mmCIF file of C-alpha atoms in Angstrom:
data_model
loop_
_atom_site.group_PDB
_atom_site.id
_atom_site.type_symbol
_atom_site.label_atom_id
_atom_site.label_comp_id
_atom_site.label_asym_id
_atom_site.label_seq_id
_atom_site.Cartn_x
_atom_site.Cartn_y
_atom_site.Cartn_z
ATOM 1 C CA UNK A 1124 -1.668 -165.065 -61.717
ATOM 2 C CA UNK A 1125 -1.270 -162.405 -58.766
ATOM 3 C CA UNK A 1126 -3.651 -160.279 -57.574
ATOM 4 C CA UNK A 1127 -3.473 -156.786 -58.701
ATOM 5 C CA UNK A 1128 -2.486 -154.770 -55.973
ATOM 6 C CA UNK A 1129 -3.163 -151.310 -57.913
ATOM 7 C CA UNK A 1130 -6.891 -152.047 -58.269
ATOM 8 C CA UNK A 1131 -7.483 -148.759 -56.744
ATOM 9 C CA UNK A 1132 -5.710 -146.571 -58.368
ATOM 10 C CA UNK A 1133 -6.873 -144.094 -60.905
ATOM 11 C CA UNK A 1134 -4.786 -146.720 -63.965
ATOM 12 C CA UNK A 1135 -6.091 -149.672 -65.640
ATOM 13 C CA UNK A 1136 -3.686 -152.641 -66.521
ATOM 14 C CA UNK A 1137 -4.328 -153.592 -70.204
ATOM 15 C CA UNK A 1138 -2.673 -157.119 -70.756
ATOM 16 C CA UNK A 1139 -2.678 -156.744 -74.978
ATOM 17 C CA UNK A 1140 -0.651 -154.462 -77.694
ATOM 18 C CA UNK A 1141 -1.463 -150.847 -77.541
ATOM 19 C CA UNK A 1142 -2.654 -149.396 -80.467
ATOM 20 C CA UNK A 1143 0.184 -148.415 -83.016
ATOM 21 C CA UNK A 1144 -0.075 -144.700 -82.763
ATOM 22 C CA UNK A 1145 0.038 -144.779 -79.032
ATOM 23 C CA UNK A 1146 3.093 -146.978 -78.925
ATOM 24 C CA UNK A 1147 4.846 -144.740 -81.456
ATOM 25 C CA UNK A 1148 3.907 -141.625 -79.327
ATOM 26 C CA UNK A 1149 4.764 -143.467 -76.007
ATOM 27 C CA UNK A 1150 8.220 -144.411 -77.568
ATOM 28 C CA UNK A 1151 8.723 -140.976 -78.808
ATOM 29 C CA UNK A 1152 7.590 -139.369 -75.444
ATOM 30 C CA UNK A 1153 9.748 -141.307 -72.984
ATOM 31 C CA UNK A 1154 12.967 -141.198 -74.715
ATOM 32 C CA UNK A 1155 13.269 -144.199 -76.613
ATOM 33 C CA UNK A 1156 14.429 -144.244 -80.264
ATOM 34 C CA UNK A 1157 11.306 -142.936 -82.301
ATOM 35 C CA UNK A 1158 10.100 -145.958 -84.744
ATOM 36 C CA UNK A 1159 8.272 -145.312 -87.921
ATOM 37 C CA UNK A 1160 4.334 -147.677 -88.430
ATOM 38 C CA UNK A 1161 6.016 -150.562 -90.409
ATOM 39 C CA UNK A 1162 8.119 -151.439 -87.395
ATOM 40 C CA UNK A 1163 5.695 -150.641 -84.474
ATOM 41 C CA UNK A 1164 3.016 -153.229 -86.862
ATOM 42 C CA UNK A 1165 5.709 -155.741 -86.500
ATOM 43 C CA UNK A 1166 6.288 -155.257 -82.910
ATOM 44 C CA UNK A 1167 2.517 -154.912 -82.148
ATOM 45 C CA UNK A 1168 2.333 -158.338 -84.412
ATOM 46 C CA UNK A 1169 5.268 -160.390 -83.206
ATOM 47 C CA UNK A 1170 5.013 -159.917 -79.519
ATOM 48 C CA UNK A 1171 4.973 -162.976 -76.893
ATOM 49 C CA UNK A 1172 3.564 -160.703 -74.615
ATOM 50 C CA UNK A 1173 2.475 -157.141 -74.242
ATOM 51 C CA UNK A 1174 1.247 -155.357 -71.278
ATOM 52 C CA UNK A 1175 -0.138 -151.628 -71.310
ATOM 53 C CA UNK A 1176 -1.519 -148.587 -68.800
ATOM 54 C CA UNK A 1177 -4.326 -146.220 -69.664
ATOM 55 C CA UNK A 1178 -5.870 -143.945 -67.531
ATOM 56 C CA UNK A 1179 -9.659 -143.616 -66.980
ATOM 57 C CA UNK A 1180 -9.722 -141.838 -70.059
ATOM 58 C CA UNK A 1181 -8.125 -144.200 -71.825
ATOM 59 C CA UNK A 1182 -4.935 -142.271 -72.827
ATOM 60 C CA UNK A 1183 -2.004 -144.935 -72.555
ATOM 61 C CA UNK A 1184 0.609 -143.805 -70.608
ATOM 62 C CA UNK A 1185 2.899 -147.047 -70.676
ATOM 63 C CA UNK A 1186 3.610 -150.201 -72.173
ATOM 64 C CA UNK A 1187 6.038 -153.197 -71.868
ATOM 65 C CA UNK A 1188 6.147 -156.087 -74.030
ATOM 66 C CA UNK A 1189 7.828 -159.442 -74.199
ATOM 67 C CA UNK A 1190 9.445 -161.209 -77.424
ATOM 68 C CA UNK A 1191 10.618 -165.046 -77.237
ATOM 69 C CA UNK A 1192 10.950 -168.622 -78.545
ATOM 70 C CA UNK A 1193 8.083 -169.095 -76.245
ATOM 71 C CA UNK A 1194 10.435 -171.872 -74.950
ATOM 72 C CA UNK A 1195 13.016 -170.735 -72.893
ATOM 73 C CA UNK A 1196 14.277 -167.110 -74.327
ATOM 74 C CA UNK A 1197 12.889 -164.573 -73.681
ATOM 75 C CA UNK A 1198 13.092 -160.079 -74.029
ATOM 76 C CA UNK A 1199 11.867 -157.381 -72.302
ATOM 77 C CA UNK A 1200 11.067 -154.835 -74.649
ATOM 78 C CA UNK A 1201 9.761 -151.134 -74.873
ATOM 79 C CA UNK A 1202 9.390 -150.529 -71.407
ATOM 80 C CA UNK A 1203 7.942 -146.873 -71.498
ATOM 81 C CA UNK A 1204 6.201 -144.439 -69.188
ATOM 82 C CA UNK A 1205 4.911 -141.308 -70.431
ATOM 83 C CA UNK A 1206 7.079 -138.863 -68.743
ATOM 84 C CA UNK A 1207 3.341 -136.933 -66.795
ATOM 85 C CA UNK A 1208 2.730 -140.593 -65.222
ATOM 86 C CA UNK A 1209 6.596 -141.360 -64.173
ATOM 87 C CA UNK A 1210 7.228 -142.071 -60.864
ATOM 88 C CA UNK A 1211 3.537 -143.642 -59.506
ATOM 89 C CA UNK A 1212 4.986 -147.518 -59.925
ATOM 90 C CA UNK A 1213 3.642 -147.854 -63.630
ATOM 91 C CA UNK A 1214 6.773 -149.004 -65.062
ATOM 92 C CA UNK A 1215 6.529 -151.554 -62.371
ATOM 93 C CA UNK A 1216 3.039 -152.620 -62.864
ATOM 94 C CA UNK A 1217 4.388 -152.884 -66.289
ATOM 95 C CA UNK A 1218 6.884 -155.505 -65.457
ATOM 96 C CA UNK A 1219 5.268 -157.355 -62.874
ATOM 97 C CA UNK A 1220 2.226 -158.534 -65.131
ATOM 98 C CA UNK A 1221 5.228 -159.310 -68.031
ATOM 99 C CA UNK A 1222 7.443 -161.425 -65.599
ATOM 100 C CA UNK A 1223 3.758 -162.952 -63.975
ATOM 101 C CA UNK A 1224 2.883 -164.342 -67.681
ATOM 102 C CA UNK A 1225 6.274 -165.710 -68.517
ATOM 103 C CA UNK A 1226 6.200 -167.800 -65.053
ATOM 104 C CA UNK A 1227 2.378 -168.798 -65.926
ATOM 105 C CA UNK A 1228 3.075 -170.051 -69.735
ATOM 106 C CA UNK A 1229 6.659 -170.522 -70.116
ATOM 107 C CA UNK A 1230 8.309 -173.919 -69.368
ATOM 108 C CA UNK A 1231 10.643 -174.003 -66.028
ATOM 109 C CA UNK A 1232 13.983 -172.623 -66.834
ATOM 110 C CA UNK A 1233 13.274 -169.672 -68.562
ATOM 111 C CA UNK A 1234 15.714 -167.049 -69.491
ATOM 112 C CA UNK A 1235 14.454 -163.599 -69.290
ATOM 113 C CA UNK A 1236 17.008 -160.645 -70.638
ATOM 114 C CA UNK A 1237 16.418 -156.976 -71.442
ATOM 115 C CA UNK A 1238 18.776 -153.612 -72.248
ATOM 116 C CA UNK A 1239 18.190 -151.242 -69.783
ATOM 117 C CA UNK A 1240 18.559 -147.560 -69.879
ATOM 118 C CA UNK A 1241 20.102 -146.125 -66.699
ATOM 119 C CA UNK A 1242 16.782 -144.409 -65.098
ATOM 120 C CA UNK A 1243 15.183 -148.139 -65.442
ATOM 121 C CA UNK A 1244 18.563 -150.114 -63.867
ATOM 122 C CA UNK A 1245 16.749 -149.824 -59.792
ATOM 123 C CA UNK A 1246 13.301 -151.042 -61.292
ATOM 124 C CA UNK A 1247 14.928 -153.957 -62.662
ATOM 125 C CA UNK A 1248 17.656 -155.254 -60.098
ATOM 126 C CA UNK A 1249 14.709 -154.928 -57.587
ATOM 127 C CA UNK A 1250 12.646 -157.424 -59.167
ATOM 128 C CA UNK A 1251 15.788 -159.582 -59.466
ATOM 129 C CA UNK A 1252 17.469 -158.444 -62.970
ATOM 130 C CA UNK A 1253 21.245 -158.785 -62.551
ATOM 131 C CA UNK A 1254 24.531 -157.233 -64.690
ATOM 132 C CA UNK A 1255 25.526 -160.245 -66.835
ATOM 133 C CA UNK A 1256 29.288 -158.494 -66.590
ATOM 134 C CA UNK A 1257 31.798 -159.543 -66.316
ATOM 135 C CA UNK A 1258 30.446 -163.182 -67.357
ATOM 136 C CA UNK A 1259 28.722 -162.100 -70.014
ATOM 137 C CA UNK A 1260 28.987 -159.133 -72.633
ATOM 138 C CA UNK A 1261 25.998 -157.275 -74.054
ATOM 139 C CA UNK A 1262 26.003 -155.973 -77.421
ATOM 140 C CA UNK A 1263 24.155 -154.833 -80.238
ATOM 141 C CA UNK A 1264 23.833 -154.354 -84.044
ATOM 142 C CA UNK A 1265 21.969 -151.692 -85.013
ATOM 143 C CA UNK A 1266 21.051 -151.900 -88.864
ATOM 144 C CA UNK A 1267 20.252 -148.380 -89.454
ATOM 145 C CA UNK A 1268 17.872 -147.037 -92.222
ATOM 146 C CA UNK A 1269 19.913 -145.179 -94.766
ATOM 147 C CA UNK A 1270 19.307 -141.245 -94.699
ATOM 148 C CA UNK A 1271 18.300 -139.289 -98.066
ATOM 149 C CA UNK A 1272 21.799 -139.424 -99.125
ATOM 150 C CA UNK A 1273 22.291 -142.909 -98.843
ATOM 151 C CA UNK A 1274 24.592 -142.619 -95.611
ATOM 152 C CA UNK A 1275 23.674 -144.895 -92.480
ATOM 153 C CA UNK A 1276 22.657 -142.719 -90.053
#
């Protein structure tokens, strides 16, 4: 593995699950979807990889995680920075430490994919992400919980 070059910063890279409430609240805080506890124990459970920041505190202020085959596929996940600690290379510590432990356990020839919001897009190409378009088309299917009523929402 690399050596750490924040070491002397004022963060602490945590290379394990947050705990669930802080991953909710990190989701929540940053701008991704809100998730409710059964999903985040799933996440926090089913993870290849996880990576978090806390301060000296201890508040976690982001988080990144990894899910794959643990053979050759492999996602980058709930990549989140609480928006008071945006902007001081967390997000990038983040991914680094992710990307380090899928080149120090997965076999050669890994395939490493994520969605990326727009603010994120620069983080990513500069550690060597690329648009899969026009080879390639991204898509989802999201299978949303039914509201009150019954309706998808």
């Amino acid at each position: 593995m690399s050596v750490d070059p924040f070491a002397g910063d004022p963060y602490v890279l945590v290379p394990a699950a947050p705990p669930q409430g802080d991953y909710l609240r990190l989701r929540a805080d940053s701008g991704l979807s809100p998730k409710r506890p059964e999903q985040a124990d799933g996440a926090l459970a089913g993870s290849w990889s996880w990576a978090h920041v806390r301060t000296a505190t201890g508040q976690v202020v982001a988080m990144g995680r990894v899910v794959g085959d643990g053979g050759w596929y492999f996602l980058v996940a709930d990549m989140a920075v609480d928006p008071e600690h945006q902007r001081r290379g967390l997000g990038r510590r983040v991914l680094t430490r992710l990307l380090d432990d899928i080149r120090s356990r997965a076999p050669q020839g890994a395939y490493v994919t994520l969605v990326a919001d727009p603010p994120g897009r620069r983080l990513y190409e500069s550690l060597g992400f690329r648009d899969v378009a026009p080879g390639a088309t991204g898509m989802v299917l999201d299978l949303a919980v039914p509201d009150e009523g019954g309706q998808r929402a």
